[in-house]
Short mmCIF file of C-alpha atoms and ligand atoms in Angstrom, two decimals:
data_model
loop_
_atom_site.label_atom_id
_atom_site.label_comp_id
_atom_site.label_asym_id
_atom_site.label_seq_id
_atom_site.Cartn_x
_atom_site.Cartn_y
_atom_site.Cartn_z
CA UNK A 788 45.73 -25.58 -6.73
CA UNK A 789 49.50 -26.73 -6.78
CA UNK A 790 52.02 -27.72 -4.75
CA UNK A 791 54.08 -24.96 -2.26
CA UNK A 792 57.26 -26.07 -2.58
CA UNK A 793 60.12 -24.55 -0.25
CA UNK A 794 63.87 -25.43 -1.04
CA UNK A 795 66.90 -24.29 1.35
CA UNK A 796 64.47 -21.79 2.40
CA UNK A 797 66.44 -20.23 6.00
CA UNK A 798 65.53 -17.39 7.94
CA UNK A 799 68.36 -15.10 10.43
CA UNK A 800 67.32 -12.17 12.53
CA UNK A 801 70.84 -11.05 13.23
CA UNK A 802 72.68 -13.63 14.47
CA UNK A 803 69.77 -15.77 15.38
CA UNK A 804 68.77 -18.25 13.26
CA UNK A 805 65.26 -18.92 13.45
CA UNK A 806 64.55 -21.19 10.96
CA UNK A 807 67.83 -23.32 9.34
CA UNK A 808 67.50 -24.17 5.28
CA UNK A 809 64.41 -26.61 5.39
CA UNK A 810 62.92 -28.40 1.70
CA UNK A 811 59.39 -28.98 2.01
CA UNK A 812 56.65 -29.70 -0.01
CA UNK A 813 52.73 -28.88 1.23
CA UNK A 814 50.85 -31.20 -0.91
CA UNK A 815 47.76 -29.79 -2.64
CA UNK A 816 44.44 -29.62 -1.22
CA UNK A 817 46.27 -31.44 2.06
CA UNK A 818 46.52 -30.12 5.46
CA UNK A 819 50.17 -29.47 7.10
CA UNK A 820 50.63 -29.15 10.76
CA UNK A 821 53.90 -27.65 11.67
CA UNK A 822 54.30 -28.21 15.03
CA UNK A 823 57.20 -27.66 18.10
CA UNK A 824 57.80 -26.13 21.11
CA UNK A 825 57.87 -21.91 21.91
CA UNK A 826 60.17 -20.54 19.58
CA UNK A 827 61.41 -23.17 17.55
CA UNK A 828 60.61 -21.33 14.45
CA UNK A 829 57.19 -22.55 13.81
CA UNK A 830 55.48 -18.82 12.92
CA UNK A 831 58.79 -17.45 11.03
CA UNK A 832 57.97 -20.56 8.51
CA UNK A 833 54.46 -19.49 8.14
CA UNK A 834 54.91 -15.76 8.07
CA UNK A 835 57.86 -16.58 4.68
CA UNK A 836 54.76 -18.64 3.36
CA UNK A 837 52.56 -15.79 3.67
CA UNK A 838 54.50 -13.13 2.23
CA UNK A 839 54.84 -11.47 5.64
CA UNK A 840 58.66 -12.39 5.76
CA UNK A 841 61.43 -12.46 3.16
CA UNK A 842 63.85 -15.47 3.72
CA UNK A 843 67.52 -15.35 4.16
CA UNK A 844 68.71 -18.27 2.09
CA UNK A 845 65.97 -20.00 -0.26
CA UNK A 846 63.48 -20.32 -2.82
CA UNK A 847 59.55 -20.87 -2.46
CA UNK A 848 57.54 -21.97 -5.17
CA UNK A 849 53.38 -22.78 -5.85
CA UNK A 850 53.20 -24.73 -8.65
CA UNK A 851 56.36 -23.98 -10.43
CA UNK A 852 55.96 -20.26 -9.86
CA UNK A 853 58.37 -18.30 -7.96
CA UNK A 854 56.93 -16.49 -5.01
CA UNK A 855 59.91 -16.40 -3.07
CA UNK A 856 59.90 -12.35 -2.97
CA UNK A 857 56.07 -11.70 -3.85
CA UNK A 858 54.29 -9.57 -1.62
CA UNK A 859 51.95 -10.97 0.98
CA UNK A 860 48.34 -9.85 -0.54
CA UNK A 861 49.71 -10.39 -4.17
CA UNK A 862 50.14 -14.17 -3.35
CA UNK A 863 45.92 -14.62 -2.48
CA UNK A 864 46.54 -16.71 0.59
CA UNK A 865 44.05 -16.91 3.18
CA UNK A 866 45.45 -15.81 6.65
CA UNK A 867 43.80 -16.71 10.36
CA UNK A 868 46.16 -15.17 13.00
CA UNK A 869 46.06 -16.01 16.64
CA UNK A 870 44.11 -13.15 17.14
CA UNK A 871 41.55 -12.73 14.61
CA UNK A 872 41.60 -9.32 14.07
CA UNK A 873 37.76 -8.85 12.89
CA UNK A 874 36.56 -5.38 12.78
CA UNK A 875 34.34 -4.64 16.01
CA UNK A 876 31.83 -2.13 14.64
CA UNK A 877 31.03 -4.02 11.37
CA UNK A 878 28.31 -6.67 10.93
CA UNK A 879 29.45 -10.57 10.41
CA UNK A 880 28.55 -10.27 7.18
CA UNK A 881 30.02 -7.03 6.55
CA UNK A 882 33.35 -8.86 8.08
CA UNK A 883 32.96 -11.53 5.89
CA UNK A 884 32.84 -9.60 2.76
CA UNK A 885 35.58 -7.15 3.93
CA UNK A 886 38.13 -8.49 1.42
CA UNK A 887 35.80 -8.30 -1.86
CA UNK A 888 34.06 -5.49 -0.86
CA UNK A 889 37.36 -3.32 -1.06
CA UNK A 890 38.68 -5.29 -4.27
CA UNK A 891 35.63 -3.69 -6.14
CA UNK A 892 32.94 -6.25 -5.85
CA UNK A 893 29.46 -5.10 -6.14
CA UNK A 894 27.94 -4.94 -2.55
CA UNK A 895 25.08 -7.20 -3.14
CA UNK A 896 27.27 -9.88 -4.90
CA UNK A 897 29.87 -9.48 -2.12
CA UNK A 898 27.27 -9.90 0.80
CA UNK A 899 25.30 -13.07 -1.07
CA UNK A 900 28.92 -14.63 -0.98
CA UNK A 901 29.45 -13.36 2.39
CA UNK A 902 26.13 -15.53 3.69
CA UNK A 903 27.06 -18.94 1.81
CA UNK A 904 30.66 -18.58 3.69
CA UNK A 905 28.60 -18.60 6.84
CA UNK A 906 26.09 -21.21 6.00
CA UNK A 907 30.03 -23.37 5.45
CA UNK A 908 30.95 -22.44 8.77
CA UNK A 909 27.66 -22.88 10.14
CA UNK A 910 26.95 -19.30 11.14
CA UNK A 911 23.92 -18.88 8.67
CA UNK A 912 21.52 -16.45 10.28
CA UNK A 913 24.17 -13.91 12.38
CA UNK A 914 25.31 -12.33 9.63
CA UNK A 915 23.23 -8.94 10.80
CA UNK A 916 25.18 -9.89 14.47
CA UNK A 917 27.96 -7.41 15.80
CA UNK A 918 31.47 -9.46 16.77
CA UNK A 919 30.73 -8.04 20.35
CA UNK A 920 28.02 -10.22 20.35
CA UNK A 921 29.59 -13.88 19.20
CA UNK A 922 31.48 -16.56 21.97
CA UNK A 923 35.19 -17.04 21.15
CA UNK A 924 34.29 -20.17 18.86
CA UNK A 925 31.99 -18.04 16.71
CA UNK A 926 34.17 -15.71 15.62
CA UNK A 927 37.01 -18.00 15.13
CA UNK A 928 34.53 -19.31 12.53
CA UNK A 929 33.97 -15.76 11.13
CA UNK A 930 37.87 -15.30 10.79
CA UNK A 931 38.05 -18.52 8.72
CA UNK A 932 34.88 -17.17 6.64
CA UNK A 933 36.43 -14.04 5.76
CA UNK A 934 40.05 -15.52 4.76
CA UNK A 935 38.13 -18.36 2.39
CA UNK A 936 36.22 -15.27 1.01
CA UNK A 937 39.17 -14.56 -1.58
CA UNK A 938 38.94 -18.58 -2.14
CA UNK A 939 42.81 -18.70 -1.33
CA UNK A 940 45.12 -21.25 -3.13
CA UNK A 941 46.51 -21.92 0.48
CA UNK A 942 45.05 -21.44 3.67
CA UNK A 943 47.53 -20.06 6.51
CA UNK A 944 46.79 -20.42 10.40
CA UNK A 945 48.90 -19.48 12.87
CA UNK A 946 47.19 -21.07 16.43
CA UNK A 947 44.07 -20.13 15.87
CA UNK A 948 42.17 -22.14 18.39
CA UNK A 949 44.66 -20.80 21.51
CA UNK A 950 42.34 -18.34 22.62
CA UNK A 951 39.30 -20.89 22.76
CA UNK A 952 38.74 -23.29 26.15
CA UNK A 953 39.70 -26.97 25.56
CA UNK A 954 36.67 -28.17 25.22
CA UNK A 955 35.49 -25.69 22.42
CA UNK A 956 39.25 -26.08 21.25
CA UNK A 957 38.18 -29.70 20.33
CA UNK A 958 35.16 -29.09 18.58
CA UNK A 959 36.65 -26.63 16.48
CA UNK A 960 39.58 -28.65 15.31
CA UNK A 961 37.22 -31.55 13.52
CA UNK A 962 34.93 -28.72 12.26
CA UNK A 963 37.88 -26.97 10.67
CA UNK A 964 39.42 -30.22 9.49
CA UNK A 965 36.44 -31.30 8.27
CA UNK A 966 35.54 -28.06 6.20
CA UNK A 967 38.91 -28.00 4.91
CA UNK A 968 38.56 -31.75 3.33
CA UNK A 969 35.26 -30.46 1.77
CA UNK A 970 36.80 -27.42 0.13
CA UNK A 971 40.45 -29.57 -0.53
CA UNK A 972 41.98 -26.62 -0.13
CA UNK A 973 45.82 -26.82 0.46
CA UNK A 974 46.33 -25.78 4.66
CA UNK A 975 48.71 -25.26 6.72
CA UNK A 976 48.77 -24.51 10.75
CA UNK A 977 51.24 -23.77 13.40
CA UNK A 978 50.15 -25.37 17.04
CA UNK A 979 52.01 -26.20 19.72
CA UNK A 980 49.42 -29.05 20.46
CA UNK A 981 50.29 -32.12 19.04
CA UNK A 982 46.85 -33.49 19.84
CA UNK A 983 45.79 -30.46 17.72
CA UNK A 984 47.84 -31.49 14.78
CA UNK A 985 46.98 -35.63 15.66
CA UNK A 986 43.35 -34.32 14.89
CA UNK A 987 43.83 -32.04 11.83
CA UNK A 988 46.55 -32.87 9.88
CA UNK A 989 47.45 -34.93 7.21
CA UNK A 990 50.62 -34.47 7.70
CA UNK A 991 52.78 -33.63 10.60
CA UNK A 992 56.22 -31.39 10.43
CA UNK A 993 57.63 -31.53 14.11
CA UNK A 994 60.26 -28.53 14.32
CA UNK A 995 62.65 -27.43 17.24
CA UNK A 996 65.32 -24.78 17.45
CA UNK A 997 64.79 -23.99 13.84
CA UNK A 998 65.33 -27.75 12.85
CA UNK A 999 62.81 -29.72 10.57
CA UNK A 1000 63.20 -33.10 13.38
CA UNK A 1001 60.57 -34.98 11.04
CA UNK A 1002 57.59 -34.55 8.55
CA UNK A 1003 55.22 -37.85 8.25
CA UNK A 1004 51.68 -38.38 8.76
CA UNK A 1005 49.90 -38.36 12.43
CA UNK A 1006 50.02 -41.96 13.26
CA UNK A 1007 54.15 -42.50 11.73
CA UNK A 1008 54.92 -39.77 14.32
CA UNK A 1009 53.69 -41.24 16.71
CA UNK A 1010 54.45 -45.09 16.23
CA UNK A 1011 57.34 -44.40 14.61
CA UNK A 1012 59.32 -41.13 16.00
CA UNK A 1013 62.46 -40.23 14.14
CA UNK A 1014 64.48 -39.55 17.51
CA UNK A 1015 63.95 -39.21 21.07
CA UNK A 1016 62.85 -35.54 20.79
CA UNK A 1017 59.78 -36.85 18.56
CA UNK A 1018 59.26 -39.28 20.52
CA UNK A 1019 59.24 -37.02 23.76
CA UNK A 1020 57.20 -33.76 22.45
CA UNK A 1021 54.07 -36.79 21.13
CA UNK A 1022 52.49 -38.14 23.40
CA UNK A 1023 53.66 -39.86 26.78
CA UNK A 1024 56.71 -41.94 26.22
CA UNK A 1025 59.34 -43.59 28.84
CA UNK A 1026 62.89 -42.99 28.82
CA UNK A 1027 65.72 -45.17 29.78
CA UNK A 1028 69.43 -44.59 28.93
CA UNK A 1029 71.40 -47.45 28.00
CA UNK A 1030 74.03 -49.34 26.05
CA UNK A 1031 73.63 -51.54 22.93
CA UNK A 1032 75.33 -54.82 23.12
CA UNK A 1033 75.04 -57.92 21.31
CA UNK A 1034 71.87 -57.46 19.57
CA UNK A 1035 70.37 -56.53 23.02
CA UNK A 1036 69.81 -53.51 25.13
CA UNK A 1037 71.12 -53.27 28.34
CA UNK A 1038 69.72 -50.84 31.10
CA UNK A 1039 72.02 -51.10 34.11
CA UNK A 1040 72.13 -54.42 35.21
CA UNK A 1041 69.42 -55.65 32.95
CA UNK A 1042 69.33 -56.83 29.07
CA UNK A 1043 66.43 -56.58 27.44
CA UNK A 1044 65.63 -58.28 23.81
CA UNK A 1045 64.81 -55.74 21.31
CA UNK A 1046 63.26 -55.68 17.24
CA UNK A 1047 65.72 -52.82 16.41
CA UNK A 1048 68.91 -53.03 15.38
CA UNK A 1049 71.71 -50.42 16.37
CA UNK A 1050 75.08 -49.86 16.32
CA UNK A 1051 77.16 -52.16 18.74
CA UNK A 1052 78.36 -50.50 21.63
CA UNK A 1053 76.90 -47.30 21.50
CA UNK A 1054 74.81 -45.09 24.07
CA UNK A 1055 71.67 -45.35 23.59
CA UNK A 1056 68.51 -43.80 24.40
CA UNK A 1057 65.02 -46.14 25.22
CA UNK A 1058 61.52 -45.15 24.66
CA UNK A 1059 58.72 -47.03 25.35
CA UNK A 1060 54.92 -46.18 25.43
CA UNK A 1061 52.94 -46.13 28.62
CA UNK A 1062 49.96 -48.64 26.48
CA UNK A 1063 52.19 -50.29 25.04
CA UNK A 1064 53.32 -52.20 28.79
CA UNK A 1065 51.61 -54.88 30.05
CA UNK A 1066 51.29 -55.94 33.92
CA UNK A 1067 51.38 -59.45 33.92
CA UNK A 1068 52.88 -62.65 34.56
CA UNK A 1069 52.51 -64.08 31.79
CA UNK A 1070 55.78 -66.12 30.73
CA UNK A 1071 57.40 -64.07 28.13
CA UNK A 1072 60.60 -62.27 27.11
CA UNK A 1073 61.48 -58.65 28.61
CA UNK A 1074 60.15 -58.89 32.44
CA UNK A 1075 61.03 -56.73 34.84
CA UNK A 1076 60.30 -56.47 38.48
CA UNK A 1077 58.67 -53.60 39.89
CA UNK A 1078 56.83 -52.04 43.16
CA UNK A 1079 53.44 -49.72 42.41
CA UNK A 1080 54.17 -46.28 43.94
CA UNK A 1081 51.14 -44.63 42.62
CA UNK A 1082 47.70 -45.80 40.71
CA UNK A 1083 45.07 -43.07 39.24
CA UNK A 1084 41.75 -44.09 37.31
CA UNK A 1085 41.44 -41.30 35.05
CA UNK A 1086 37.96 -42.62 33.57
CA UNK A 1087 38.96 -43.84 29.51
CA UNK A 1088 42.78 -44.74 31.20
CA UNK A 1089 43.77 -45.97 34.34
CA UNK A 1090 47.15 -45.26 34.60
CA UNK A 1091 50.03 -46.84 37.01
CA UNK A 1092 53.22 -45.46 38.16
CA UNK A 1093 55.65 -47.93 38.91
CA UNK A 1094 59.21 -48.02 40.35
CA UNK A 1095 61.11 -50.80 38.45
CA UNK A 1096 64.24 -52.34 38.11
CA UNK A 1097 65.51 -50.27 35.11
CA UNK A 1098 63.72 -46.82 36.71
CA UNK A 1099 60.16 -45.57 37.23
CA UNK A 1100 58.07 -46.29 34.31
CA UNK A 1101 54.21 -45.48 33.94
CA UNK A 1102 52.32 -48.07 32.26
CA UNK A 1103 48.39 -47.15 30.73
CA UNK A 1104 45.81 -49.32 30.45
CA UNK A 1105 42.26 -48.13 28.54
CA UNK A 1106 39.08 -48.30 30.30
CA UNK A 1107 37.49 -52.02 29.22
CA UNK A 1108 41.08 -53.59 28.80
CA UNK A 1109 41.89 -56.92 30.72
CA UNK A 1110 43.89 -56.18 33.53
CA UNK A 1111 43.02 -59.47 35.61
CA UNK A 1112 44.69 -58.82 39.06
CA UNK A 1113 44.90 -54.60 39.18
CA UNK A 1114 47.86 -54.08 41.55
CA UNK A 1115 47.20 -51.35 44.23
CA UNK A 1116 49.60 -48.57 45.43
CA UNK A 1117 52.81 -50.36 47.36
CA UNK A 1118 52.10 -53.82 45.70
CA UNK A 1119 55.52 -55.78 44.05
CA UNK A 1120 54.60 -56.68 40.64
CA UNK A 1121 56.39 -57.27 37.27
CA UNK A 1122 55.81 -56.22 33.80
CA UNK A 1123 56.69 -57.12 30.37
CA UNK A 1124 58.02 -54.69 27.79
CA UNK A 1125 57.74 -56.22 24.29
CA UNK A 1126 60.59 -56.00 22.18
CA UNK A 1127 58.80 -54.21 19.62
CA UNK A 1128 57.90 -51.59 21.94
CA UNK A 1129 61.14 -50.67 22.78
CA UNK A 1130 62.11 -47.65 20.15
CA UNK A 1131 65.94 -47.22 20.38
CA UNK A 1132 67.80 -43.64 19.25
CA UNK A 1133 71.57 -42.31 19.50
CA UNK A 1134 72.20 -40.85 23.13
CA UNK A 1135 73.62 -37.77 21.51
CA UNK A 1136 73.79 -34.44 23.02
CA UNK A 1137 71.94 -32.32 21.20
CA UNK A 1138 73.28 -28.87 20.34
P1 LIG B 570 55.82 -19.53 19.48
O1 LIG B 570 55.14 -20.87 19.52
O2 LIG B 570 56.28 -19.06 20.83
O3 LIG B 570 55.06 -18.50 18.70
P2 LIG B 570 57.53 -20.14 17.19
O4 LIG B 570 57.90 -21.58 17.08
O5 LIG B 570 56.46 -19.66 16.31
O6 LIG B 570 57.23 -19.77 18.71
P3 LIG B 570 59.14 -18.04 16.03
O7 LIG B 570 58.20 -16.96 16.44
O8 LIG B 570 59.16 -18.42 14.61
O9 LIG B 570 58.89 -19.34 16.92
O10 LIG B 570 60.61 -17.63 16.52
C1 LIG B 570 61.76 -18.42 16.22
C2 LIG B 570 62.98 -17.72 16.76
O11 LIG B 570 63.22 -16.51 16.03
C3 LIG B 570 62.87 -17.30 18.21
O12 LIG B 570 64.14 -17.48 18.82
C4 LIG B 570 62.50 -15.84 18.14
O13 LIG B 570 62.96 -15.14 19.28
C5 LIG B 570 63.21 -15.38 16.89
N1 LIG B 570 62.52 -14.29 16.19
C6 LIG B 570 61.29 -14.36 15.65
N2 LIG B 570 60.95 -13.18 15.07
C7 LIG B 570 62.01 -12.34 15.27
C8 LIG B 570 62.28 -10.99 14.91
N3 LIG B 570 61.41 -10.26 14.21
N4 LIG B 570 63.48 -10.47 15.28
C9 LIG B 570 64.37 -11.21 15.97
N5 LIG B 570 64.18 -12.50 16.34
C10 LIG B 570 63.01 -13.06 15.99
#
């Protein structure tokens, strides 16, 4: 296995762009999440991986070879689609072994590899089942089966858990992840869910209107956000607009010390983590004054809403953190914002 390389690759459908010229490189035997809101070109990427679309602009490459313009089931990449497609009136196994069976592989041979796929994906023992008779996560776990039948040199999914309940959802996310680190075969999946892609992915590319915004593992995304879009689309985050002036940030009426440095006198745009604010009154930099308008226990996070001094702000704690004196709804209290919380981007308009 090699690497899938992708430079100035672009894709237009008339005069809309879907995806503008993006270099990328999916590691081998690593897992790629690409990841963004509805229609930010997340599946036209995937679909010029797989064949299934010829780019505009670009060149794509595994392991030195050209496959910009090779056809879809001459490049040997497994597939899972949002739906799975799996034929109704065949057996699991007979699903399984679809893709051999019809490249000439002897029946017996095809079927024997068909029921060590499903011991992988811990389905040994249905392979004599109908797909009428499975639950959602079941034959998700067939689909993936059948596409590692071919043993692909990448492994394409395009939201395959969004037709599974949350909780199964879950499940199904470290069983896939953790199949695909046993096989270290090279993967990549379009979600929408970034706590899908926090779960999976070795790496994270975080996409909007066509754009690559940023590509670094899980935890940089998160701790580290490239711009206030990242920082907005992962997790919970709390904005404040503001100016930068003399080293400091200043939020209306209040200046704030902060780690990052920035251009002097620009507009700027504040993010800050709900965990990463502390209620207290503990003498420090960075305090604020603020009344409680709302508190909810949410079991593993309590979580406060807060009108302050620079706007409302929501603060997290876990469950088990020290929170000596919990303020109640309509309480005045004041919090501290560590500089090194504070993440500061360009207020630009974005296009
Ligand atoms: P979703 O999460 O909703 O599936 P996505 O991020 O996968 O969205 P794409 O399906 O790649 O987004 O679409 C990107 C843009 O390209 C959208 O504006 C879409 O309308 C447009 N687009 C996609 N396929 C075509 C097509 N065949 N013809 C014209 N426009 C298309």
């Amino acid at each position: 296995m090699h690497d899938l390389v992708l430079k100035g690759v672009s894709k237009s459908f008339g005069n809309t762009v879907a995806v503008e010229p993006i270099d990328l490189t999916f590691g081998k035997g690593q897992l790629t999440a690409l990841l963004g809101p509805s229609g930010c070109g997340k599946t036209t990427l995937l679909r010029m991986l797989a064949g299934l679309e010829e780019p505009t602009i670009g060149q794509i490459t595994l392991g030195g070879e050209d496959i910009t313009f090779k056809r879809a089931h001459k490049r040997k990449f497994g597939m899972v689609f949002q739906s799975f497609a799996l034929f109704p009136h065949y057996t699991v196994r007979e699903n399984v072994a679809y893709s051999l069976t019809i490249s000439g592989v002897a029946k017996d041979i095809a079927f024997a590899k068909a029921d060590e796929l499903l011991n992988t994906v811990q389905l040994g023992g249905f392979g004599d089942r109908r797909i009428g008779q499975l639950s959602g996560g079941q034959r998700q776990r067939v689909a993936i089966a059948r596409a590692l039948a071919q043993e692909p040199k990448v492994f394409l999914l395009d939201e395959p858990m969004s037709a599974l309940d949350a909780k199964l959802r879950e499940e199904m996310q470290v069983e896939l992840r953790m199949l695909q680190q046993s096989l270290g075969i090279t993967t990549i999946v379009v979600t929408h869910d970034q706590r899908e892609a926090m779960t999976m992915a070795d790496k994270i590319v975080v996409m909007s209107n066509g754009r690559v915004e940023q590509v670094a593992p899980p935890q940089e995304i998160y701790h580290k956000p490239a711009n206030a879009f990242v920082a907005d689309f992962i997790g919970k985050t709390n904005f404040f607009d503001g100016v930068f002036e003399n080293g400091k940030v200043q939020i209306g009426q209040t200046i704030l010390d902060c780690d990052a440095g920035f251009i002097e006198g620009s507009d700027i745009r504040v993010a800050i983590r709900p965990e990463q604010i502390y209620i207290d009154t503990a003498p420090d930099v960075n305090r604020i004054s603020a009344d409680v308008t709302f508190v909810r226990d949410l079991g593993p996070v309590q979580e406060y809403h807060l009108n302050s001094e620079i706007g409302p702000l929501i603060v997290e704690y876990a469950a088990g953190e020290d929170l000596a004196n919990k303020p109640i709804m309509g309480q005045k209290t004041t919090v501290r914002l560590p500089p090194d919380a504070l993440q500061v981007f360009p207020r630009e308009p974005r296009p």
